[in-house]
PDB file of C-alpha atoms and ligand atoms in Angstrom:
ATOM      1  CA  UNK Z1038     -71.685-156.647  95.442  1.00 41.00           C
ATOM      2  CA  UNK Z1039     -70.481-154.474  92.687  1.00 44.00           C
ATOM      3  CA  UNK Z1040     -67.627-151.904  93.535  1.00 44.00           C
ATOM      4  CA  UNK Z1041     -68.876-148.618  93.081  1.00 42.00           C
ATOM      5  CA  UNK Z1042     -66.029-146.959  91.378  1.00 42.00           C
ATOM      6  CA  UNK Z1043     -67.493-146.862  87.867  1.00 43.00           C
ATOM      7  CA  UNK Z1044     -66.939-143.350  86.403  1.00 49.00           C
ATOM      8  CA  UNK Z1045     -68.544-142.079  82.897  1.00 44.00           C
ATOM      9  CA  UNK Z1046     -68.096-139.533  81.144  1.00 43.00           C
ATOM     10  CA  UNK Z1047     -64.780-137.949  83.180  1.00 45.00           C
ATOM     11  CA  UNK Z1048     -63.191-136.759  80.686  1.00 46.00           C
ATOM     12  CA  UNK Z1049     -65.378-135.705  78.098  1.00 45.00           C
ATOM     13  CA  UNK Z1050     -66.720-133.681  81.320  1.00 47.00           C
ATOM     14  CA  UNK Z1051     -63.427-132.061  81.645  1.00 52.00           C
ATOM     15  CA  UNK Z1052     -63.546-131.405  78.108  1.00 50.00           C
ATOM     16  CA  UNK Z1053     -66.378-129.332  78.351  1.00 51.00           C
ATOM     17  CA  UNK Z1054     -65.603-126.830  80.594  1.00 55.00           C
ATOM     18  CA  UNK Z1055     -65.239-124.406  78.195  1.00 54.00           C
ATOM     19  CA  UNK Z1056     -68.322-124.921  76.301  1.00 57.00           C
ATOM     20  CA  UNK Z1057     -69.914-124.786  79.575  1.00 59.00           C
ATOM     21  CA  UNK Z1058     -68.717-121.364  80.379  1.00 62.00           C
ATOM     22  CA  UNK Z1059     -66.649-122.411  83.513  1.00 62.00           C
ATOM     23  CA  UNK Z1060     -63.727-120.658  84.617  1.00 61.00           C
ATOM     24  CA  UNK Z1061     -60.979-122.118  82.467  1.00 61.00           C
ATOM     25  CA  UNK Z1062     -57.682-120.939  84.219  1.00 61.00           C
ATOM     26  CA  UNK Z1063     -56.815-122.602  87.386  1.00 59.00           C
ATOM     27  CA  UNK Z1064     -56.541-119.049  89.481  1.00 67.00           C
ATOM     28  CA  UNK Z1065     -60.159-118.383  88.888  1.00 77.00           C
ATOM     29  CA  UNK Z1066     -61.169-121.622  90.419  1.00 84.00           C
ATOM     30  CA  UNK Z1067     -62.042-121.337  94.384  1.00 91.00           C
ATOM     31  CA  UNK Z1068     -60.847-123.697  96.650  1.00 95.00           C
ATOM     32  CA  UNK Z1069     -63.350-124.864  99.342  1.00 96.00           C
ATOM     33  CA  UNK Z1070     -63.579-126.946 102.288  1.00 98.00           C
ATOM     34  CA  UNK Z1071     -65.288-130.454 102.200  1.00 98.00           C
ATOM     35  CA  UNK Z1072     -65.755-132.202 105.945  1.00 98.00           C
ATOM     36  CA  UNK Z1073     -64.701-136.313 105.904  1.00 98.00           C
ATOM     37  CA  UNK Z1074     -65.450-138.436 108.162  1.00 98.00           C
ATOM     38  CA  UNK Z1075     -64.318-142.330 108.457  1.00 97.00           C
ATOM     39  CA  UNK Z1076     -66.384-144.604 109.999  1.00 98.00           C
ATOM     40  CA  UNK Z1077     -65.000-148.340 110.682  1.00 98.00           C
ATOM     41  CA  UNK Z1078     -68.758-150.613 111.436  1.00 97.00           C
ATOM     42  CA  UNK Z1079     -66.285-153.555 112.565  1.00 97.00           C
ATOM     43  CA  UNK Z1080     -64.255-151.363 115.192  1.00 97.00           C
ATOM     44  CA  UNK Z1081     -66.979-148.480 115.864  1.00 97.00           C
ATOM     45  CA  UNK Z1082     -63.961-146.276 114.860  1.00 96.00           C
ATOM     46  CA  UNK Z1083     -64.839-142.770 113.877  1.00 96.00           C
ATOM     47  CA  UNK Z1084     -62.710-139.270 113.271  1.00 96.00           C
ATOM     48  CA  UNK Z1085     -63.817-136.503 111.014  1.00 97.00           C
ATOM     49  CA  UNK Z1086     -61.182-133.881 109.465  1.00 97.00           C
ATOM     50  CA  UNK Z1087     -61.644-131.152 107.031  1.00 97.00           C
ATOM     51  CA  UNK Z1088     -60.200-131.340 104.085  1.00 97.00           C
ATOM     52  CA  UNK Z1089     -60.324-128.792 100.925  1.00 96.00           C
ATOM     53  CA  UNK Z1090     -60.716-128.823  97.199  1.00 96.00           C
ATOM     54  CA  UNK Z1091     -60.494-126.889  93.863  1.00 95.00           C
ATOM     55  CA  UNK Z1092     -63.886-126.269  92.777  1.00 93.00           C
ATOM     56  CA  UNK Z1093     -65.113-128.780  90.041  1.00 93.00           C
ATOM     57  CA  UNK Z1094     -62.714-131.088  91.558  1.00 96.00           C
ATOM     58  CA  UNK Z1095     -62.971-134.789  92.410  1.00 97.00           C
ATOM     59  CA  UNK Z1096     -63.416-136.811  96.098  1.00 98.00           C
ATOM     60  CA  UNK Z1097     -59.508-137.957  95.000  1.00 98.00           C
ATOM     61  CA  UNK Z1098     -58.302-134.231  95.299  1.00 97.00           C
ATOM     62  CA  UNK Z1099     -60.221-134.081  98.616  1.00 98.00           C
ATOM     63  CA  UNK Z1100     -58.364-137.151  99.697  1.00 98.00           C
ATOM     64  CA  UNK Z1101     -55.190-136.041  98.524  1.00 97.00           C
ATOM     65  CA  UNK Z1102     -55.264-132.447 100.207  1.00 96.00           C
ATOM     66  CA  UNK Z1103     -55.313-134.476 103.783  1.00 97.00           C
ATOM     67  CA  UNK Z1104     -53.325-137.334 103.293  1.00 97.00           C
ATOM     68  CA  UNK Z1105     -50.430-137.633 105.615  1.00 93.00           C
ATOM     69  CA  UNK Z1106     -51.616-135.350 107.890  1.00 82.00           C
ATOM     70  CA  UNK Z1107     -54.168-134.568 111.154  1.00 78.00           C
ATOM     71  CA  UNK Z1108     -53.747-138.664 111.123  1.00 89.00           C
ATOM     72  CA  UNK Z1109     -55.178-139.364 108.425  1.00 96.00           C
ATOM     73  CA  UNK Z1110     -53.939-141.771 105.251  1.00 97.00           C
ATOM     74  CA  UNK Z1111     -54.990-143.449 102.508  1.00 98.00           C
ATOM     75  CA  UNK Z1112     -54.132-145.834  99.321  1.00 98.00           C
ATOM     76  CA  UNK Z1113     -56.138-146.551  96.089  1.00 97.00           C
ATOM     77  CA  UNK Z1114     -55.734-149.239  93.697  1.00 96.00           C
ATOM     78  CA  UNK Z1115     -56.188-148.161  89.610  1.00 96.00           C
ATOM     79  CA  UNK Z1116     -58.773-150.708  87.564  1.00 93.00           C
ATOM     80  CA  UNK Z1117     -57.963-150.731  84.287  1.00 93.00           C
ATOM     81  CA  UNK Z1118     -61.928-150.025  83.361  1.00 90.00           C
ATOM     82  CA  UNK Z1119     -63.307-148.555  86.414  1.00 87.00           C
ATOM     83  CA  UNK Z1120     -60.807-145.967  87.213  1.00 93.00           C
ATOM     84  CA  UNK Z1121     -59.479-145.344  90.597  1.00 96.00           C
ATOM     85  CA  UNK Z1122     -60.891-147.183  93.780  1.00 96.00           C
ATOM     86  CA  UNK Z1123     -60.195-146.539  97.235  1.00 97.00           C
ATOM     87  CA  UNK Z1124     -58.176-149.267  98.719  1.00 97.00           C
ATOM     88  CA  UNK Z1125     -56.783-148.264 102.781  1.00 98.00           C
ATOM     89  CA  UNK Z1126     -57.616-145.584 104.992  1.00 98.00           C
ATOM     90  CA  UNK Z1127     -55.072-145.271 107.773  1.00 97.00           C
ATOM     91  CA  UNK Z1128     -54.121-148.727 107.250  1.00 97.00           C
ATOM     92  CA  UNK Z1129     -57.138-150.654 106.906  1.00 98.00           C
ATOM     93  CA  UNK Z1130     -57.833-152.424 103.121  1.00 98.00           C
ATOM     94  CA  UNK Z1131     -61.236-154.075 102.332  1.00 95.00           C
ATOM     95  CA  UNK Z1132     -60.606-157.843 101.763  1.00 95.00           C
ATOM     96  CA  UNK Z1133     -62.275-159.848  99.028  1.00 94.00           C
ATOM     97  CA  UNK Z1134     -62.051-162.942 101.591  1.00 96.00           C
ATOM     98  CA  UNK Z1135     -63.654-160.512 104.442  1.00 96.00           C
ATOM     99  CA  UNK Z1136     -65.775-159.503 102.684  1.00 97.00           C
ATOM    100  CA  UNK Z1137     -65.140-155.609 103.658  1.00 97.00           C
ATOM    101  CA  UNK Z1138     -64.674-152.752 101.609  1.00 97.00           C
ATOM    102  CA  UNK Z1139     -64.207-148.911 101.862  1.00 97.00           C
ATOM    103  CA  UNK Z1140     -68.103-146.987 101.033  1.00 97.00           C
ATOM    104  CA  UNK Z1141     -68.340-144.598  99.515  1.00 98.00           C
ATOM    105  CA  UNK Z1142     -71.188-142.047 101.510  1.00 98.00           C
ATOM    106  CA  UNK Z1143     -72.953-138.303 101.397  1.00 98.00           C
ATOM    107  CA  UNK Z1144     -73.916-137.006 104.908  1.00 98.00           C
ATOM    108  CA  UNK Z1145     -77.033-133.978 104.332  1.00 97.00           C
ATOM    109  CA  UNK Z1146     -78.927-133.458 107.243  1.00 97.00           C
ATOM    110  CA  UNK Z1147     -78.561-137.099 109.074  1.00 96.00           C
ATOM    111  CA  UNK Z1148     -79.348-138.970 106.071  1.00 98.00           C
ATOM    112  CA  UNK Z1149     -76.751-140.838 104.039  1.00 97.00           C
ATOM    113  CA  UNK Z1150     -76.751-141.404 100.579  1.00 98.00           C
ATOM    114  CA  UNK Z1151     -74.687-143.795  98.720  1.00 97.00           C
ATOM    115  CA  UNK Z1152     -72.106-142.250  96.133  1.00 97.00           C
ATOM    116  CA  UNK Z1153     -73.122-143.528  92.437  1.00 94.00           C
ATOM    117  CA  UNK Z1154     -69.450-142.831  90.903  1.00 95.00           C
ATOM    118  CA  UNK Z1155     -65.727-143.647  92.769  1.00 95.00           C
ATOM    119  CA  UNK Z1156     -63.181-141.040  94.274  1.00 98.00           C
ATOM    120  CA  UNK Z1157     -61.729-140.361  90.684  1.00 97.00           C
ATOM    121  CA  UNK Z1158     -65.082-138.748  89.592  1.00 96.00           C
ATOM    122  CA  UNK Z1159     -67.179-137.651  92.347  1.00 97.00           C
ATOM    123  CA  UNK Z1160     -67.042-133.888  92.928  1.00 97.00           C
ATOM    124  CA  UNK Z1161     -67.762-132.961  96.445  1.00 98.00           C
ATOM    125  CA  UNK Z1162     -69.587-129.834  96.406  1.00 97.00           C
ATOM    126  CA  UNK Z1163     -68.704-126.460  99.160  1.00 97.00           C
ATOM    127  CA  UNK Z1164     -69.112-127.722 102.841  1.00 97.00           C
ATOM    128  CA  UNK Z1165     -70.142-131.093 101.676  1.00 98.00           C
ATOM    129  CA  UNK Z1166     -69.562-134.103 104.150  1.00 98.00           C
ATOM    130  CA  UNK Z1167     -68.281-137.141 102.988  1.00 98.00           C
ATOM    131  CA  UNK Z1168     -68.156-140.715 104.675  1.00 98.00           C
ATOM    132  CA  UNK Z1169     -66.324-143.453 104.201  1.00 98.00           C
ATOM    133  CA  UNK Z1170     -67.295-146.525 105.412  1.00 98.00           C
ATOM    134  CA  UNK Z1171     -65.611-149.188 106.655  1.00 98.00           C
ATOM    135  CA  UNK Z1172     -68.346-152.399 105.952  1.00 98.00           C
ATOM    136  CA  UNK Z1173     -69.042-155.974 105.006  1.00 97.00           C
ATOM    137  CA  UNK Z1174     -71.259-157.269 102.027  1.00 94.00           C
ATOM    138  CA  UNK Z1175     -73.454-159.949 102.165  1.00 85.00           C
TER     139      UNK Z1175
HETATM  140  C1  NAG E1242     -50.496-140.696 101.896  1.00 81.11           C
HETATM  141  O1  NAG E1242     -49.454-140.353 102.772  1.00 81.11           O
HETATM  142  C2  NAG E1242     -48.669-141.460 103.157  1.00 81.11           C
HETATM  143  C3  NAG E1242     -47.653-141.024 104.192  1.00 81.11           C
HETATM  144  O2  NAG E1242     -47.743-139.735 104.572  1.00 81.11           O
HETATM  145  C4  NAG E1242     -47.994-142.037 101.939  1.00 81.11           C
HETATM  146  O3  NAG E1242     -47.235-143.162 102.291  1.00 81.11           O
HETATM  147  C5  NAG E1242     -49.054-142.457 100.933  1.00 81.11           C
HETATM  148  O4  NAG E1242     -48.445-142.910  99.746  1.00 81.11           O
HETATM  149  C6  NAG E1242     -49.957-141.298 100.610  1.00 81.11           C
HETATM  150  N1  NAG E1242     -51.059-141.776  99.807  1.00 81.11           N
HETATM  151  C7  NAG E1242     -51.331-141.282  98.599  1.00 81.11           C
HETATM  152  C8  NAG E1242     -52.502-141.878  97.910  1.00 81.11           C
HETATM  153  O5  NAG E1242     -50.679-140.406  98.069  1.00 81.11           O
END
């Protein structure tokens, strides 16, 4: 089981937003909505909220916009090579000795894919849905 919260290329990505021809002051950015849902296999807990971002934002900014509210919360742990990784959602941490972790999940029409890159790099795109996953690994 590797944690999936490796994340290349970040900043030279930032870097090039100029080169790319993106909007480069903040005000021309949109902000859009991005659905989350949290999913606990071990409890069969679920909720879903909505949360927003800043276009060419990260899942982190997503996470950020809801936290502390509609009941939702979170904490994330910083690895000194990987980057940010997501740690608690409303109180529940993965556990090495568990074996249990926080997944990281895209929702498009009923099938789920697996995110390649962790909260500090993944950019949700407009009306994207995101799960995370509560879940053990063998
Ligand atoms: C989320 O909000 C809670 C309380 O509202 C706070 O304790 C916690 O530090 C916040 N998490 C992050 C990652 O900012």
């Amino acid at each position: 089981m590797t944690r999936k919260m490796i994340c290349l290329f970040s900043f030279v990505a930032l870097l090039s937003f100029v080169e790319l021809g993106l909007p480069v002051k903040p005000a021309e950015f949109e902000t859009y909505p991005v659905k989350l849902s949290i999913i606990n296999e071990l409890t069969n807990d679920k909720a879903s909220f909505t949360s927003s971002v800043t276009e060419g934002g990260v899942l982190f900014g997503v996470l950020n916009n809801l936290n502390g509210s509609n009941g939702f919360s979170y904490s994330y742990s910083v690895n000194n090579n990987f980057g940010l990784y997501l740690e608690s959602v409303n109180g529940v941490a993965g556990s090495d000795n568990d074996h249990t972790y926080w997944e990281l999940l895209t929702e498009s029409e009923g099938r789920l894919t697996r995110l390649e890159t962790g909260i500090g790099c993944y950019q949700p795109k407009k009306d994207e849905h995101i799960i995370l996953r509560f879940t053990k690994w063998n």
